[in-house]
mmCIF file of C-alpha atoms in Angstrom:
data_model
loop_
_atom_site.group_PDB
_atom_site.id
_atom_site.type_symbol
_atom_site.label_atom_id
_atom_site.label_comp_id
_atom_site.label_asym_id
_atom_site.label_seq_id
_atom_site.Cartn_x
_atom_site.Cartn_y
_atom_site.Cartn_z
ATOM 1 C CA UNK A 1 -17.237 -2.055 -17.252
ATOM 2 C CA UNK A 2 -16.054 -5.105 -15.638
ATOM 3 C CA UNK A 3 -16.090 -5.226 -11.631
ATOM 4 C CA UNK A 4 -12.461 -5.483 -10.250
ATOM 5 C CA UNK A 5 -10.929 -8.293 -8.593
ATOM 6 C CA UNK A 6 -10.814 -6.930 -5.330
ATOM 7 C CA UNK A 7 -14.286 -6.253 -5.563
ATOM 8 C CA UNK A 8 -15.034 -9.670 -6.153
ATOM 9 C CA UNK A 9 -12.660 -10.863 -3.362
ATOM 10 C CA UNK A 10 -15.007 -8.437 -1.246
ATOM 11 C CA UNK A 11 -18.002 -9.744 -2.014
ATOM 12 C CA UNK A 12 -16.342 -13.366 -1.739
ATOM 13 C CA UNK A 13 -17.155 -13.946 -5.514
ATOM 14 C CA UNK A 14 -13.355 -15.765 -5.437
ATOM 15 C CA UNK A 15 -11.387 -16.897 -2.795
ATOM 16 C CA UNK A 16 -8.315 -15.427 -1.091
ATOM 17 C CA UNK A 17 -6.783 -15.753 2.204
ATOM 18 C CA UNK A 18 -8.427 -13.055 4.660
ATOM 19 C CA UNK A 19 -5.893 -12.093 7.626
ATOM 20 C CA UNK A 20 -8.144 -9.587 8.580
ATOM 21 C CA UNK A 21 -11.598 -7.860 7.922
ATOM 22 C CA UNK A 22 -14.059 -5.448 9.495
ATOM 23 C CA UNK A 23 -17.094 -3.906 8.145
ATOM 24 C CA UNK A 24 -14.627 -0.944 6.279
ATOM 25 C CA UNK A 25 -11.338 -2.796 5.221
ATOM 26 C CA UNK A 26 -10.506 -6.273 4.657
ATOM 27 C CA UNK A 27 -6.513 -7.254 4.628
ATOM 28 C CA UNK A 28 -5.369 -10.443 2.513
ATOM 29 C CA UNK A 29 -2.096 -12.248 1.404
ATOM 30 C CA UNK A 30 -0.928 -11.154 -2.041
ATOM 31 C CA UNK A 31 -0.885 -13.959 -3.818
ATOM 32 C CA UNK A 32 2.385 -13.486 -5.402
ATOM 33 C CA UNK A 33 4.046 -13.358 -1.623
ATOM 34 C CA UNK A 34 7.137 -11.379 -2.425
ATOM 35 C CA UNK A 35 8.025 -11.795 0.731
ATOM 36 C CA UNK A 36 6.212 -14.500 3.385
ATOM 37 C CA UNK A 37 3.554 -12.442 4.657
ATOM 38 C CA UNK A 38 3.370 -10.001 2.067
ATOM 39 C CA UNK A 39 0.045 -8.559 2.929
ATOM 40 C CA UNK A 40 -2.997 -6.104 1.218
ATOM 41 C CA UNK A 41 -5.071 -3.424 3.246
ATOM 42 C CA UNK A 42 -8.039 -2.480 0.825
ATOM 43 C CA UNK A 43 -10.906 -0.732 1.349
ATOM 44 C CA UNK A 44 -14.321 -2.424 0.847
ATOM 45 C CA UNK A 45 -15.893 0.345 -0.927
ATOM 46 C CA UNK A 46 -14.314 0.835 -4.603
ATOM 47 C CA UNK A 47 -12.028 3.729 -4.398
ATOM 48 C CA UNK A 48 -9.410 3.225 -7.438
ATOM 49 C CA UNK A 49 -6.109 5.231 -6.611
ATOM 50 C CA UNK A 50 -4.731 7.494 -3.255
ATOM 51 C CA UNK A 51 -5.958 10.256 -5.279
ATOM 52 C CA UNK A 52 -9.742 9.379 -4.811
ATOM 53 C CA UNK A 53 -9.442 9.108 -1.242
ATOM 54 C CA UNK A 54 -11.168 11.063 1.250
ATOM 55 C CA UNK A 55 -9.330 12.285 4.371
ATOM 56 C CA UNK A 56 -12.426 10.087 6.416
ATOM 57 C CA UNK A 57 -11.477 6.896 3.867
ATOM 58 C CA UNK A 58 -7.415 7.786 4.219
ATOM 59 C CA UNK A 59 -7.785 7.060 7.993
ATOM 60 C CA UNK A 60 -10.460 4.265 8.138
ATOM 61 C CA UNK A 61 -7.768 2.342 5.686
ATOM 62 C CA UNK A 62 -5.265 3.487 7.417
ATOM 63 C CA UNK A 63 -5.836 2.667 11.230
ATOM 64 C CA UNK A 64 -5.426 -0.793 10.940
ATOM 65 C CA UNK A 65 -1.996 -0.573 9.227
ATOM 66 C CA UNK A 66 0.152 -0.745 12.618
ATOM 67 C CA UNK A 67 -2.315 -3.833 14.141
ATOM 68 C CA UNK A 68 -1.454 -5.695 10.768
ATOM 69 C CA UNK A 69 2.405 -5.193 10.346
ATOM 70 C CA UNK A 70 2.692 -5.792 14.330
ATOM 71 C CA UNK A 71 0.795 -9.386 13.616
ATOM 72 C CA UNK A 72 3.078 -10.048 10.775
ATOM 73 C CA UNK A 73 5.938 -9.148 12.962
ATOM 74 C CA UNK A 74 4.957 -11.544 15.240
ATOM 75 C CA UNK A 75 4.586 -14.393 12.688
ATOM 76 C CA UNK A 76 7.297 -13.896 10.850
ATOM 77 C CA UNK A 77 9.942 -12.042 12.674
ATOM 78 C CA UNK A 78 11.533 -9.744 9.289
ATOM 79 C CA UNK A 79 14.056 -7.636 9.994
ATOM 80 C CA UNK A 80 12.215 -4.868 8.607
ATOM 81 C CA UNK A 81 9.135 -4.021 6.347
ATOM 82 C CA UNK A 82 8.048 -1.476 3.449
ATOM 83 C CA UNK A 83 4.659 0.251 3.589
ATOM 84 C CA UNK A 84 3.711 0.671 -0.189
ATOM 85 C CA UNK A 85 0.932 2.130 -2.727
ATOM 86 C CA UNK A 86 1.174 1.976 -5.985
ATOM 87 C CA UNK A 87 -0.631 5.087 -7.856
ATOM 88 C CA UNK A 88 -1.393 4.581 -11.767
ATOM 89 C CA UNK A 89 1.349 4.185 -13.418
ATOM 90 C CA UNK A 90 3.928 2.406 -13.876
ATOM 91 C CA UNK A 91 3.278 -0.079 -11.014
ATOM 92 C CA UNK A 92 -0.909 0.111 -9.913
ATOM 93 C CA UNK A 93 -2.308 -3.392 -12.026
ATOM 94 C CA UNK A 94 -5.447 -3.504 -9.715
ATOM 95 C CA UNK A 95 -7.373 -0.082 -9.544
ATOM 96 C CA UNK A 96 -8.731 -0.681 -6.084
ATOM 97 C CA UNK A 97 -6.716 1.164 -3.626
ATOM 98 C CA UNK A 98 -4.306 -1.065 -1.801
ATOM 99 C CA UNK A 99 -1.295 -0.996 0.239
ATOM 100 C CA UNK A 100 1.218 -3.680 0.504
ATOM 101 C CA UNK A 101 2.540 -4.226 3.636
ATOM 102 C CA UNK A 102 6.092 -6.594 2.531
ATOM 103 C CA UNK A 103 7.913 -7.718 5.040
ATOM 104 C CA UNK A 104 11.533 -7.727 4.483
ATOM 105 C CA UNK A 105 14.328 -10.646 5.641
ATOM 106 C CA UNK A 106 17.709 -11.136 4.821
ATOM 107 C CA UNK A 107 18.617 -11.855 1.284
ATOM 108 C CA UNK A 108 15.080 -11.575 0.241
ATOM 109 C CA UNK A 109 15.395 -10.493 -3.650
ATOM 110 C CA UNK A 110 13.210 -7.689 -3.108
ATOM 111 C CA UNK A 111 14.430 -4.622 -4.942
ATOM 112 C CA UNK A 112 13.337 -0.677 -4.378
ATOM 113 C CA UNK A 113 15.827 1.665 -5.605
ATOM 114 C CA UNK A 114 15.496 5.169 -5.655
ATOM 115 C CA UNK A 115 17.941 8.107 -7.445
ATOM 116 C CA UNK A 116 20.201 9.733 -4.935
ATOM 117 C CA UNK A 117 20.550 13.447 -6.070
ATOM 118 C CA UNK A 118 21.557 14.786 -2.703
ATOM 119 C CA UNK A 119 23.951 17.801 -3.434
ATOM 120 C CA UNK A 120 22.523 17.779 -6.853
ATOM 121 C CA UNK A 121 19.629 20.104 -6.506
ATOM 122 C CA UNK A 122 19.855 23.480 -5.161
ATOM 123 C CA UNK A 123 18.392 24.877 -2.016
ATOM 124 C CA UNK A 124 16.549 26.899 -4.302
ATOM 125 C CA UNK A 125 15.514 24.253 -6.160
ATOM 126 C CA UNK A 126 13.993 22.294 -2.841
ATOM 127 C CA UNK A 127 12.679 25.564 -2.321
ATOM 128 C CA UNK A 128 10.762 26.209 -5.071
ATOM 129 C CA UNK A 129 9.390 22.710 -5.276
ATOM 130 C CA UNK A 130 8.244 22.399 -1.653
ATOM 131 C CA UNK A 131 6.684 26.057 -2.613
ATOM 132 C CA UNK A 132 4.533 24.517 -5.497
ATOM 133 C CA UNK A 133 3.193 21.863 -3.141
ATOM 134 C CA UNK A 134 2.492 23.819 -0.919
ATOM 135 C CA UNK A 135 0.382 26.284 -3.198
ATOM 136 C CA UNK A 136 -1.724 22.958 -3.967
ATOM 137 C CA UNK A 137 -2.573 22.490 -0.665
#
């Protein structure tokens, strides 16, 4: 099986602009910048979708989320910014965990939309699904 990219851009196989690293995560520019800034957490051991993580892993990534989007605040001054991860399909193209940190500005192009059904589904409904997700847990 061939090694993923992030792996390699772990290992500093290939090059990519580091904005911040430790011994457990390393953050970089996504080289497509949707945004200026647009920015990847990963985790420098191979774990290849939120569904692999471990509750330990989940906060090691995770910690330095809030130090990273502050700095890019401070940089870049967006009016806002979306937190993303992309699991499987249809979106995940690298299968090393990653979340996007995009910092949003006015008139930026960058789309998200999502169905609103409010009114559309039963309080039952709700019911029953938060029920099932619960019994998972």
């Amino acid at each position: 099986m061939m090694e993923c990219i992030f792996c390699k851009i772990i290992k500093k196989e290939i090059p990519a602009h580091i904005v911040y690293e430790d011994d457990d995560l390393i953050a970089i520019l996504d080289i497509s910048q949707s945004t200026r800034g647009h920015t990847l957490i990963l985790p420098k051991n191979h774990v290849a979708t939120l569904y692999d993580l471990t509750p330990p892993q989940a906060a090691t990534i995770f910690r330095q989320v809030p130090e990273i989007a502050r700095a890019i605040q401070a940089a870049f001054h967006p009016i806002g910014m979306n937190l993303l991860v992309n699991v499987n399909q249809p979106m995940q193209s690298v299968f090393h965990l990653h979340i996007h940190l995009i910092p949003r500005y006015p008139a930026d192009n960058v789309t998200m939309t999502f169905q609103n059904n409010m009114g559309k589904i039963s309080q039952d409904a709700l019911a029953d699904i938060a029920a099932k997700i619960r019994e998972q847990l």
